[in-house]
Coordinates of C-alpha atoms in Angstrom, one line a residue:
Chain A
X1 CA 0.0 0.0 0.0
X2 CA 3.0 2.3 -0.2
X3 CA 4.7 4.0 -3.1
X4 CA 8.0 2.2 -4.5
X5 CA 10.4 4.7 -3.2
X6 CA 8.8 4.3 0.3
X7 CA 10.1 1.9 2.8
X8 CA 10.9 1.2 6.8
X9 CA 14.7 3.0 7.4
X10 CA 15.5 3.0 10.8
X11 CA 17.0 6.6 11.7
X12 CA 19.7 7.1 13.0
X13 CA 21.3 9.7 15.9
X14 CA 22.4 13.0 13.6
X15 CA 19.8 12.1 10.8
X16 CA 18.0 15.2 9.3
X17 CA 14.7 14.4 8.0
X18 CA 13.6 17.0 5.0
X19 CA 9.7 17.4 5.3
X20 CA 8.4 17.7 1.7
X21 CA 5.4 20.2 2.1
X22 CA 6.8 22.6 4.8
X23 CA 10.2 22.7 4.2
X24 CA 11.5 22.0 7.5
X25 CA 14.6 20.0 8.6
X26 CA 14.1 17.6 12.0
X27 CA 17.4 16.8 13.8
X28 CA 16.8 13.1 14.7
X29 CA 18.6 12.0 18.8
X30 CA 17.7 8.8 19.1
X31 CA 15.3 5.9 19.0
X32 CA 12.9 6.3 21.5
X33 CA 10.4 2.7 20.5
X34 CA 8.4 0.9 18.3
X35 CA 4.5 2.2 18.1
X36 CA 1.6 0.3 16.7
X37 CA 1.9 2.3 13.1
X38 CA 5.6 2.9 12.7
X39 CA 8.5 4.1 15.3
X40 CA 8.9 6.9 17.3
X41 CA 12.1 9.2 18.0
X42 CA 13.1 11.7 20.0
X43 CA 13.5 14.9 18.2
X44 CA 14.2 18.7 17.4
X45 CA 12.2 20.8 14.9
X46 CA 14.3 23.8 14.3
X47 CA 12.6 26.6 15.5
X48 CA 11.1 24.0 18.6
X49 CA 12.7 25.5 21.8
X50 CA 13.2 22.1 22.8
X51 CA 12.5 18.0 22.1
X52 CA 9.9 16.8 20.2
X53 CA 8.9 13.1 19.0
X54 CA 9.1 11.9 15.6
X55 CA 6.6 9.2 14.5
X56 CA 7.7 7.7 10.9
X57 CA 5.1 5.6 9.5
X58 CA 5.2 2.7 6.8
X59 CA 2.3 3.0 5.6
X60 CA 0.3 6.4 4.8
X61 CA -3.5 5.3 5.4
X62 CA -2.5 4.1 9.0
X63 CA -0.7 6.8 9.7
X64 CA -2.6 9.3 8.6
X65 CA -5.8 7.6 10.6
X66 CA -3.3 8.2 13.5
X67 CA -2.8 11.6 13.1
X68 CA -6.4 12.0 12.5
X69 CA -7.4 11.0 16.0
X70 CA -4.4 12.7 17.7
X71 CA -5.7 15.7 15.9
X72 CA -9.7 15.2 17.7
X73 CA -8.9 13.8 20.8
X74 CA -7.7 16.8 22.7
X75 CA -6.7 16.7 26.2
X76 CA -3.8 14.9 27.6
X77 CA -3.0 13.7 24.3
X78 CA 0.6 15.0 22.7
X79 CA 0.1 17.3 20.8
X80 CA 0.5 17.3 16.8
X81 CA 2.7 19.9 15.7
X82 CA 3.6 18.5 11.9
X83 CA 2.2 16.2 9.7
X84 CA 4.2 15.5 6.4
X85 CA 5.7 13.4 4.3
X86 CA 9.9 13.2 4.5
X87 CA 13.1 11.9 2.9
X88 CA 16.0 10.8 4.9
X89 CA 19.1 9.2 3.3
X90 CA 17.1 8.3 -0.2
X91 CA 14.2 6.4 1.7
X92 CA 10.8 8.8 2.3
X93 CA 7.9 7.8 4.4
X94 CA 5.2 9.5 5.9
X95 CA 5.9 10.8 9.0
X96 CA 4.0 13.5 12.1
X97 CA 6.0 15.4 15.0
X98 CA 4.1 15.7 18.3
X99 CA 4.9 17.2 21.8
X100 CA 7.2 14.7 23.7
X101 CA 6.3 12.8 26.6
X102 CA 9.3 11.9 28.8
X103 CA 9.2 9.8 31.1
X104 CA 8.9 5.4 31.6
X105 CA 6.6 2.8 30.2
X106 CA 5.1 1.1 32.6
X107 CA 6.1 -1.7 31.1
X108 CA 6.0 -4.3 33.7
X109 CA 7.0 -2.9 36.4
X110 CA 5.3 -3.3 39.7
X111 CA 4.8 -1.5 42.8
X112 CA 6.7 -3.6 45.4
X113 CA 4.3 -3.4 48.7
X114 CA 3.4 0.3 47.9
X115 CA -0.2 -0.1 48.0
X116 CA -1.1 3.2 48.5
X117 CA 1.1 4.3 45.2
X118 CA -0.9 1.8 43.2
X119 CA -3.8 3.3 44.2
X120 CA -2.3 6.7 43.5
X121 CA -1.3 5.3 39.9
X122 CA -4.7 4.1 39.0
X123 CA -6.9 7.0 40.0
X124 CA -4.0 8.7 37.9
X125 CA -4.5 6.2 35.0
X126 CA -8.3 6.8 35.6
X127 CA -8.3 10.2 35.3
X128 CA -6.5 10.6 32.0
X129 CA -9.4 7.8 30.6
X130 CA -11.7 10.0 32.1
X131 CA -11.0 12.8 30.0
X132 CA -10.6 10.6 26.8
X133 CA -13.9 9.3 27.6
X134 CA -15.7 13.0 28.1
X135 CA -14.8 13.7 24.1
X136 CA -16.5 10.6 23.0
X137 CA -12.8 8.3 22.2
X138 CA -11.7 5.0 23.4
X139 CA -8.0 4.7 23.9
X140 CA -8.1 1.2 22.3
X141 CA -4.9 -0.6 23.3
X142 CA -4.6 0.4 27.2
X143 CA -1.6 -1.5 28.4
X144 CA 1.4 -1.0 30.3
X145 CA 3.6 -0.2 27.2
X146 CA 1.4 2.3 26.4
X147 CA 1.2 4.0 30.1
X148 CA 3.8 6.8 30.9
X149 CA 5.2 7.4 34.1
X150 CA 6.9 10.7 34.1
X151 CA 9.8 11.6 36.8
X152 CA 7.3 12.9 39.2
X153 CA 4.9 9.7 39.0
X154 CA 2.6 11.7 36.8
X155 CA 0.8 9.5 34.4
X156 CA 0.2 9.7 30.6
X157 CA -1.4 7.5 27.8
X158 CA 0.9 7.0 24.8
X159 CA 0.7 5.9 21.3
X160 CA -2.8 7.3 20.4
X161 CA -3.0 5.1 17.1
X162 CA -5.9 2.7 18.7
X163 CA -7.9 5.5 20.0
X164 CA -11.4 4.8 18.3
X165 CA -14.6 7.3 18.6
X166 CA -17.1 5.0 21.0
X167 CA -19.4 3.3 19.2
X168 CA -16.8 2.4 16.3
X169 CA -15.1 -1.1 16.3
X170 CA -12.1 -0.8 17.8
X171 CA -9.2 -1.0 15.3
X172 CA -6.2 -2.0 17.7
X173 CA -6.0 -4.0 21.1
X174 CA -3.5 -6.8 22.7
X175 CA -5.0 -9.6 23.9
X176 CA -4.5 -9.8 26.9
X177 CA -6.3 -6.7 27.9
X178 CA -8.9 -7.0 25.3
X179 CA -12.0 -8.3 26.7
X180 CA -13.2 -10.1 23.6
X181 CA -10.7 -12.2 24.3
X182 CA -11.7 -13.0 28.0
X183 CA -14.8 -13.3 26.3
X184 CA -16.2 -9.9 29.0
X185 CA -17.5 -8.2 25.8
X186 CA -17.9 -7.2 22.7
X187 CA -14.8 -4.7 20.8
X188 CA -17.3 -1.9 20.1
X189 CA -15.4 1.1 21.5
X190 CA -17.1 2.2 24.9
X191 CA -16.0 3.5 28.5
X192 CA -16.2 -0.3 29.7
X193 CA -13.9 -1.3 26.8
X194 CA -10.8 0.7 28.1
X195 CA -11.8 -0.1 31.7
X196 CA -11.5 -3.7 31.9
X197 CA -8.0 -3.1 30.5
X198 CA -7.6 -0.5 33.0
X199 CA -8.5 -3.6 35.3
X200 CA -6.1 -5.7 33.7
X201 CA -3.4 -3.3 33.9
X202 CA -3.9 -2.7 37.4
X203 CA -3.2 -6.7 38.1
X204 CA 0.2 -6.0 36.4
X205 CA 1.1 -3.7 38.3
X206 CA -0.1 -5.4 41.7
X207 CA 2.7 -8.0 40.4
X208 CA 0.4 -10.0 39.2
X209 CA 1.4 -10.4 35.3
X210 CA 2.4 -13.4 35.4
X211 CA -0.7 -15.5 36.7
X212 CA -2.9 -13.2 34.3
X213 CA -0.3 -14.5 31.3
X214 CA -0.8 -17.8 32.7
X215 CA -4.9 -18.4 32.6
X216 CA -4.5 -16.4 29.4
X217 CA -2.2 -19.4 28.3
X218 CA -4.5 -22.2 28.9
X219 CA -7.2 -23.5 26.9
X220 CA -10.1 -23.6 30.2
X221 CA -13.6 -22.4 29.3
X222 CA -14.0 -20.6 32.7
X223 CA -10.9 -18.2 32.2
X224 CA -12.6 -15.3 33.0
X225 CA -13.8 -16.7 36.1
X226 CA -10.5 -16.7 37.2
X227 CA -9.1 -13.9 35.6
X228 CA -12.0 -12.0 38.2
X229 CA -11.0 -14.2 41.1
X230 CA -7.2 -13.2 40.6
X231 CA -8.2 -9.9 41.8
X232 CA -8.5 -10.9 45.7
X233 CA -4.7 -12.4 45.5
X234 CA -3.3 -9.6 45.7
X235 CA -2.9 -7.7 48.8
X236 CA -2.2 -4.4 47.2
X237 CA -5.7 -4.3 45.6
X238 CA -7.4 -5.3 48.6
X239 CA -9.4 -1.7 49.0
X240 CA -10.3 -1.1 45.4
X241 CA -10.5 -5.4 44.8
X242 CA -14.8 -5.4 44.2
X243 CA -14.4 -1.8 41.6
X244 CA -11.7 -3.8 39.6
X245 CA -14.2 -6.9 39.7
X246 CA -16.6 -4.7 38.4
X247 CA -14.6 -3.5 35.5
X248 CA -13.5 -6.6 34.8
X249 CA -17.4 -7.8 34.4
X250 CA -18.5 -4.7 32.4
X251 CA -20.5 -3.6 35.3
X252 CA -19.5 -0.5 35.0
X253 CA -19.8 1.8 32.2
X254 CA -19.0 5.3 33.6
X255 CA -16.0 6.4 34.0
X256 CA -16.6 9.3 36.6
X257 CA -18.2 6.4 38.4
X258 CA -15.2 4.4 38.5
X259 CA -12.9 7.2 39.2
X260 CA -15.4 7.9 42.3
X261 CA -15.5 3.9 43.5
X262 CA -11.8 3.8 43.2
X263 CA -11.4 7.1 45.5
X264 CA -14.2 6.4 48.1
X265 CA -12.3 2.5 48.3
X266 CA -9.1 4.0 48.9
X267 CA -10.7 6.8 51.3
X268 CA -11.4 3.4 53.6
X269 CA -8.7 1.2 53.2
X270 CA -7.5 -2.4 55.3
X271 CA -5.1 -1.3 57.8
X272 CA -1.9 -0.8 55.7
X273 CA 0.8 1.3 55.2
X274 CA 0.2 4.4 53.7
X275 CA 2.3 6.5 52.6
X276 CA 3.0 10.0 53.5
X277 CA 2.1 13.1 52.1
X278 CA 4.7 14.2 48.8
X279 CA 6.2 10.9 49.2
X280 CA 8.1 10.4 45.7
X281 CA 7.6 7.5 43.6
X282 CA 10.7 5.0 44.5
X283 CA 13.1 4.6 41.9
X284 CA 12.8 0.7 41.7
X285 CA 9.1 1.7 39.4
X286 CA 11.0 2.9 36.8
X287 CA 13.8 -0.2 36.5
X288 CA 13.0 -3.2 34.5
X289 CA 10.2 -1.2 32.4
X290 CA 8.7 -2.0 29.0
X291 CA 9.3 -5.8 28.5
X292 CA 7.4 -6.0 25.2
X293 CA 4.4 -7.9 25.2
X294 CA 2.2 -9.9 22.5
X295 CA 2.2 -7.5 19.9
X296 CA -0.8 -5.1 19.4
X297 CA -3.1 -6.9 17.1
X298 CA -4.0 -4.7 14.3
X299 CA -7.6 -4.9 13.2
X300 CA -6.9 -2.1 11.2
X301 CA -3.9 -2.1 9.9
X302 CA -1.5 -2.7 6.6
X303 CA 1.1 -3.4 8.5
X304 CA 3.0 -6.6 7.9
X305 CA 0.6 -8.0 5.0
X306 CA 2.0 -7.6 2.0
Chain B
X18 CA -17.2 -6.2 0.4
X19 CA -17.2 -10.0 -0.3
X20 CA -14.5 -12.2 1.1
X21 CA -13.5 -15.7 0.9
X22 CA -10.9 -17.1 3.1
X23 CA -9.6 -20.8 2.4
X24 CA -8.0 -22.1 5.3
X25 CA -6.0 -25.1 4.8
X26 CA -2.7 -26.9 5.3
X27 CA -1.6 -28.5 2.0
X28 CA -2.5 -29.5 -1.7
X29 CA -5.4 -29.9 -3.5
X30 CA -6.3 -32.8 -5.0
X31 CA -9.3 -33.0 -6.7
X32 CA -11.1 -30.9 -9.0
X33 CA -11.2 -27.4 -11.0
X34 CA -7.8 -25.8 -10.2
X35 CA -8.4 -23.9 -7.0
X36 CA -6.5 -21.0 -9.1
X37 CA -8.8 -21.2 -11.9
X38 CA -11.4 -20.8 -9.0
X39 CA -10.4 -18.3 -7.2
X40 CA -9.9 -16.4 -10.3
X41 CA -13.0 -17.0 -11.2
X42 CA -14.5 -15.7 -7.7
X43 CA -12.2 -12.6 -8.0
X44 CA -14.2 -11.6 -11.6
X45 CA -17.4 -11.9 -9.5
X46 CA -16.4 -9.3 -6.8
X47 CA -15.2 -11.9 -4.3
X48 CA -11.5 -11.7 -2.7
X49 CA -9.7 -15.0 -1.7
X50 CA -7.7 -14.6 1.0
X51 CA -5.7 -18.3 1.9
X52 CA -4.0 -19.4 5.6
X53 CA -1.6 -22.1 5.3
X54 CA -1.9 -23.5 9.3
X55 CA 1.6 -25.5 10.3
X56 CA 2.3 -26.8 12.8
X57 CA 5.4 -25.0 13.9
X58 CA 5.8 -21.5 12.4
X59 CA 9.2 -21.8 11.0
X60 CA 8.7 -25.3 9.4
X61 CA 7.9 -24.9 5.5
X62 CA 4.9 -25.9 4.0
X63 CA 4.3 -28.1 0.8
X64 CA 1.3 -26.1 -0.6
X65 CA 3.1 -23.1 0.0
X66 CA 3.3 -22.0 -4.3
X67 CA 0.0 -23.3 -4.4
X68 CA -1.4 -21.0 -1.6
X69 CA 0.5 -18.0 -3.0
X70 CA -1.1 -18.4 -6.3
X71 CA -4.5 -19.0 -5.3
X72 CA -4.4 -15.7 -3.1
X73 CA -2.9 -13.6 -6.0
X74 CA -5.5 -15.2 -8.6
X75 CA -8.3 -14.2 -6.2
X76 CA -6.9 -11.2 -5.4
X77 CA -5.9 -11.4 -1.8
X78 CA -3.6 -12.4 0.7
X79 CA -1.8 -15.0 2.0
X80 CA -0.1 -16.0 4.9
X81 CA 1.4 -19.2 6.6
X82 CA 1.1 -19.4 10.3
X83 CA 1.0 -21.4 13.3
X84 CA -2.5 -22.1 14.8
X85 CA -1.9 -19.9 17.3
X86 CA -1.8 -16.7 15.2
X87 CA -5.0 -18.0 13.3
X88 CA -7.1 -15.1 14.8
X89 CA -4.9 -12.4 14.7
X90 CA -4.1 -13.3 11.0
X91 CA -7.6 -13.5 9.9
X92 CA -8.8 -10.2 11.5
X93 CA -5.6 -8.8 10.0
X94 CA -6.6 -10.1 6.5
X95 CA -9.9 -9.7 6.6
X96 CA -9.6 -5.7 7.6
X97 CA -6.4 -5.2 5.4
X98 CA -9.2 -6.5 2.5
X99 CA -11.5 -4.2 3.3
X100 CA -9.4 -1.2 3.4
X101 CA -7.4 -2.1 0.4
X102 CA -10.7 -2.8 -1.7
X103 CA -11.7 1.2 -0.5
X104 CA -8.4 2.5 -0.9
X105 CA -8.7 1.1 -4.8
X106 CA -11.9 3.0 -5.0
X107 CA -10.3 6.2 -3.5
X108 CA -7.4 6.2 -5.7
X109 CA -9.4 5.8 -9.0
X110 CA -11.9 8.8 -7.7
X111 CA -8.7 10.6 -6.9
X112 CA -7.3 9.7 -10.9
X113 CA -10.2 11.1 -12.1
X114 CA -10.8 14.0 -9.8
X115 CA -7.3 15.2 -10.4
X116 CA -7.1 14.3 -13.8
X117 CA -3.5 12.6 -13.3
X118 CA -2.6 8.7 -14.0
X119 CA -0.2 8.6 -10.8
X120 CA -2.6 10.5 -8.5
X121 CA -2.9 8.4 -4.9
X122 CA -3.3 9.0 -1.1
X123 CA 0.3 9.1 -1.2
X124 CA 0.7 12.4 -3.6
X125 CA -1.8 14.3 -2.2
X126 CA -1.2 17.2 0.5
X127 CA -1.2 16.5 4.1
X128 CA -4.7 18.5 4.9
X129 CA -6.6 16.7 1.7
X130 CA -5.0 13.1 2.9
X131 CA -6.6 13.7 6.2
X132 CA -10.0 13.8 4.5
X133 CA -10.0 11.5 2.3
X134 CA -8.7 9.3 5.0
X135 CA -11.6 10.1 7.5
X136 CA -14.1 9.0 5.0
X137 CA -11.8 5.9 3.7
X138 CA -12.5 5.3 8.0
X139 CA -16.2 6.1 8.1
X140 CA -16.6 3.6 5.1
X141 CA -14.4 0.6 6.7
X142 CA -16.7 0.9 9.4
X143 CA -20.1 1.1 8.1
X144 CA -19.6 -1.3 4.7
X145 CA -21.8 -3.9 4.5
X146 CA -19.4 -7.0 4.7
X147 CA -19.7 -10.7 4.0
X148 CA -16.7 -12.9 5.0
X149 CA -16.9 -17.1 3.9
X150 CA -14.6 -18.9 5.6
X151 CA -13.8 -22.5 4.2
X152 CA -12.0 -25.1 6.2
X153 CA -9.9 -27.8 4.7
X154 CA -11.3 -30.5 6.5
X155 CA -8.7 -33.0 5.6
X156 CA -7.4 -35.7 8.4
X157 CA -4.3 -33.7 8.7
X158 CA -6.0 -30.5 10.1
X159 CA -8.4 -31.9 12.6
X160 CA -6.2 -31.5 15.6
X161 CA -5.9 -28.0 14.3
X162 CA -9.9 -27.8 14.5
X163 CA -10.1 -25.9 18.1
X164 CA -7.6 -22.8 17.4
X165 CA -9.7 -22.5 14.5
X166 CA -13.5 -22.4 16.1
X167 CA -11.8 -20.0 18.1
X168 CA -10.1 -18.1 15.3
X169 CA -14.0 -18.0 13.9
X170 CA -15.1 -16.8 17.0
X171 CA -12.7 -13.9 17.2
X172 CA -13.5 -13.0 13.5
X173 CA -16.9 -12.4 14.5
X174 CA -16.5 -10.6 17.7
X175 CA -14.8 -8.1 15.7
X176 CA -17.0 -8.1 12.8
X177 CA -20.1 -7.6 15.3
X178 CA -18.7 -4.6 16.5
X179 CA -18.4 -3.1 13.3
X180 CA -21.1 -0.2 12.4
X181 CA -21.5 -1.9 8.9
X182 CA -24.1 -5.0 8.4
X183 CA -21.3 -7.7 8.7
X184 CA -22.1 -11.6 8.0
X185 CA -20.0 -14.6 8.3
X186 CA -20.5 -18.3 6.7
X187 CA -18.7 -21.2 7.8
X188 CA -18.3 -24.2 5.2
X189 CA -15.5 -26.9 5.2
X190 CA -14.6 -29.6 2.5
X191 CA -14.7 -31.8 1.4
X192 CA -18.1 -32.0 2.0
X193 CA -20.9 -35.3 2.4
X194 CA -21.1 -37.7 -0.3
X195 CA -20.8 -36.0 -3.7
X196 CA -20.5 -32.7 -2.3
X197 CA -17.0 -30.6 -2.1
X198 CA -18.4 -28.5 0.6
X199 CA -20.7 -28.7 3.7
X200 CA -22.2 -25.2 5.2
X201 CA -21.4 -25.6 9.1
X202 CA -23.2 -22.4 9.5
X203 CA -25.0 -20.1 7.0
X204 CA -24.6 -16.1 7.0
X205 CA -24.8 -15.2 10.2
X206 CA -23.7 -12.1 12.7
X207 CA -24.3 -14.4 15.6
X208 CA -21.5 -15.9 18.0
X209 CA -23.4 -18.7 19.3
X210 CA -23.4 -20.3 16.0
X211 CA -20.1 -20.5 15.6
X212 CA -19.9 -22.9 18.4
X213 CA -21.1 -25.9 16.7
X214 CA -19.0 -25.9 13.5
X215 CA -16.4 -28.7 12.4
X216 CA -18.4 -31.3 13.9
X217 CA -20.2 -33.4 11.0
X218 CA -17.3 -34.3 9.5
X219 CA -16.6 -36.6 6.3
X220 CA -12.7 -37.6 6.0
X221 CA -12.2 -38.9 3.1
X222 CA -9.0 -37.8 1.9
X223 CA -9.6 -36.1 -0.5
X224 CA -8.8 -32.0 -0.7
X225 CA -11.6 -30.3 -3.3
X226 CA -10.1 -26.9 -2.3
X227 CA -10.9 -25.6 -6.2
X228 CA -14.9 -27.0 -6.5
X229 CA -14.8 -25.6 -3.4
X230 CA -14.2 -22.3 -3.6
X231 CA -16.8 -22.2 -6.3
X232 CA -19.5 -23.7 -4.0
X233 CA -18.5 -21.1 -1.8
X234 CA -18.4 -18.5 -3.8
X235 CA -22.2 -19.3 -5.0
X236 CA -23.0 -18.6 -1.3
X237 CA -22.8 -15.0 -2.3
X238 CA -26.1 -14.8 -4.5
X239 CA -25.7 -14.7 -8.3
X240 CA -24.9 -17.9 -8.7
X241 CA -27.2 -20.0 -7.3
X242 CA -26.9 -22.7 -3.9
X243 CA -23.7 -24.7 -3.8
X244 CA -24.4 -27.3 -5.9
X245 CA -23.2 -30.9 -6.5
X246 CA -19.8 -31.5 -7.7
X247 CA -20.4 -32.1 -11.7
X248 CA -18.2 -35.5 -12.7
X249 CA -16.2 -33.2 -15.6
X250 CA -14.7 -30.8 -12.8
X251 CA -13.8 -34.3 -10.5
X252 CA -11.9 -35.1 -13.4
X253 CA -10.3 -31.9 -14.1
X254 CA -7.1 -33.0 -12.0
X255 CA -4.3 -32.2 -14.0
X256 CA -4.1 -28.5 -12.6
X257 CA -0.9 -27.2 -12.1
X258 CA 0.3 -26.4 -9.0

């Protein structure tokens, strides 16, 4: 679906990338990861002040579908700043520049015994649905690759190419955090769609990837069964356990609603610790982040298919 | 938007060339997509020219996989059709429009790409969309049978959730007595369906996968009801591969 002088280049550190239309030049730093429609660098447009990402694409429908729903979905979302096509060392591809997001993938990272930060974390990850939610889009692929944790703990989705206006099919999940797959529900984009990811996610982080990997894994008719009953074994989740069951079900289609069971469960919580007031996030959240996972299955997508 | 997608994991061996077929279903508006299921990813696959040709006469794609990325690679194919079939459309509008031989989504401006994209989205989603799938039924592939009831079952979910008025059929062959095919499950946009096909199966050794594709292709109205197999295309055999 691409034009013959098109192709994947990886870019390299020092690379300038000549935008056809506008006539810029983008000083490329370094590779920053692999999205679902193409990779991602860091960046500098010349006359940005400071970095930018760089998202080169391999295919122009896809991309351009991307850029549409970066371009709608407001918010938290980064912020498109160029959309073009470009030519770097003979090879040109489509590509769009957009604010950068620094920070961590969650990846798979968990939260030690900090139960109180994992609450923190997912009225956090909440709160940016919430507002995604509001303007009528579906994120799509919620999962830990796709969740930001900045220096200060602050939170932020990533890698808007799944976000899907509700009602739509959704065009891009993972398995493991779609519920179709769990057989919880249909892939028509919705609040509940992102939010039994959300739920999923959360079980990751409680340290839990592992057994959720390993129900996935088996070939039992009941998985979702268990995949709701894993939610009690973990100590960390032990407030917010019966919201998360919730999601999980589809019981809950309201966002605002779960971001005000998930604070009124954490408001009461098991005797725990808690942690104090401005307590930073502990360094050990950021190590060992962004294992990839199963890749993001592209129900809309040329990627990969000749 | 009319798809066939032949799911199978070797050679024909009986009939019209599935080439000729699939050709044939291609000039009536119908894609061919083909899966070639192995058992282990990396290991090659005797059909494998056979496959490829099949999927370029019917205009579509092919793949080889394991079982295990049976799902993903039909909801791949099956969306990657649908787009590429509107994109086609789009391009010649944009030929015309513009007046210019090499004009595509590719040449135009970034703010006119963005448009014509949204509405090359808007129509992925609300298309009407019919997707056969037909199972080689052969002895060989019946321990393959689960991953790909739930490879149907997938397909569907995603299908369902589509805006668009999507149906799916289910037919594997060969089929009973003189038949290359047997229906497992009519058009349909409902999942509980899909849990009773591969059952009332006929092995006989025998892989129709050209008659077949006809039978299923007359599924699609036009053409009348699968019919059965005519004794001049069982001895069409000499195809090559």
């Amino acid at each position: 679906m691409s034009d013959a002088t098109s192709g994947t280049i990886r870019l390299r550190a020092g690379d300038r990338v000549a935008s056809k239309w506008s006539g810029q030049s983008i000083l490329v730093e370094r590779f920053l990861g692999e999205g679902a429609n193409g990779s991602v660098y860091l960046a500098r447009l010349p006359d940005g002040p400071s970095h930018c990402a760089l998202k080169i694409g391999n295919d122009v429908y896809a991309l351009q579908s991307e850029i549409n729903a970066l371009k709608s979905v407001g918010g938290d979302a980064p912020r498109l700043l160029l959309a073009d096509d470009g030519t770097c060392r003979g090879v040109s591809f489509p590509f769009y520049v957009m604010s950068f997001v620094p920070g961590k993938p969650l990846g798979e990272t968990t939260f030690g015994a900090d139960a109180g930060a994992l609450t923190t974390f997912g009225a956090d990850l909440l709160g940016q649905l919430r507002e995604l939610h509001a303007a009528g889009w579906a994120f799509g692929d919620v999962k830990p690759d796709n969740v930001m944790i900045g220096r200060q703990g602050e939170v932020r989705l990533v890698d808007y190419g799944g976000a899907t206006r509700f009602g739509s099919s959704v065009k891009q999940f993972t398995e493991l955090y779609d519920r179709g797959y769990w057989k919880l529900g249909g892939r028509r984009a919705e609040a509940a769609y992102d939010l039994f990811a959300f739920a999923v996610v959360m079980l990751e982080a409680a340290g839990l990837g592992r057994r959720v990997r390993a129900i996935a894994g088996t070939s039992r008719r009941d998985k979702a069964k268990e995949l709701v009953a894993l939610v009690d074994e973990s100590p960390l989740l032990a407030a917010e356990a019966n919201v998360l069951k919730r999601l999980l079900r589809g019981e809950c289609g309201d966002t605002e609603q779960a971001l005000g069971a998930w604070a009124a469960a954490a408001a009461k919580p098991p005797p725990r610790h808690a942690p104090a007031a401005g307590e930073r996030w502990p360094a050990y959240w950021f190590a060992g982040a962004a294992a990839a996972f199963a890749g993001a299955v592209w129900w809309m997508s040329g990627n990969g298919l000749s | 938007m009319k798809q066939i997608i032949v799911i199978t994991d070797g050679n024909s061996n009986e009939g019209i060339s599935p080439i000729t077929a699939a050709a044939e279903a291609y000039a009536r508006g119908v894609v061919v997509n083909v899966i070639g299921v192995v058992d282990r990813e990396a290991a090659g696959m005797r059909g494998e020219r056979e496959i490829e040709a099949v999927a370029k006469a019917g205009g579509g794609l092919h793949r080889i996989v394991s079982p295990t990325k049976l799902a993903y690679t039909m909801q791949m194919m099956t969306r990657h059709t649908v787009v590429a079939t509107i994109q086609q459309v789009v391009n010649e509008e944009l030929r015309s429009i513009f007046k210019n031989e090499t004009a595509s989504l590719e040449t135009l401006p970034p703010e006119k790409r963005a448009e014509v994209v949204r509405s090359v989205d808007e129509w992925t989603e609300t298309a009407p969309l019919q997707v056969a799938l037909l199972i080689d039924a052969s002895a060989s592939m019946k321990h393959k049978f689960d991953a790909v009831r739930e490879a149907a079952y997938d397909l569907m979910l995603s299908m369902q959730a589509r805006a668009g008025k999507s149906e799916l059929a289910v037919l594997h062959f060969p089929g009973n007595n003189a038949n290359a095919v047997e229906i497992d499950v009519g058009w349909t946009c409902e999942l509980a369906k899909l849990e009773k096909i591969l059952y009332k199966l006929n092995v006989k050794g025998t892989t129709p996968t050209g008659p077949a594709i006809l039978d299923a292709l007359a599924l699609f109205g036009g053409v009348g009801r699968p019919s059965p197999r005519r004794a001049a295309d069982a001895a069409w055999g000499d195809y090559v591969v």
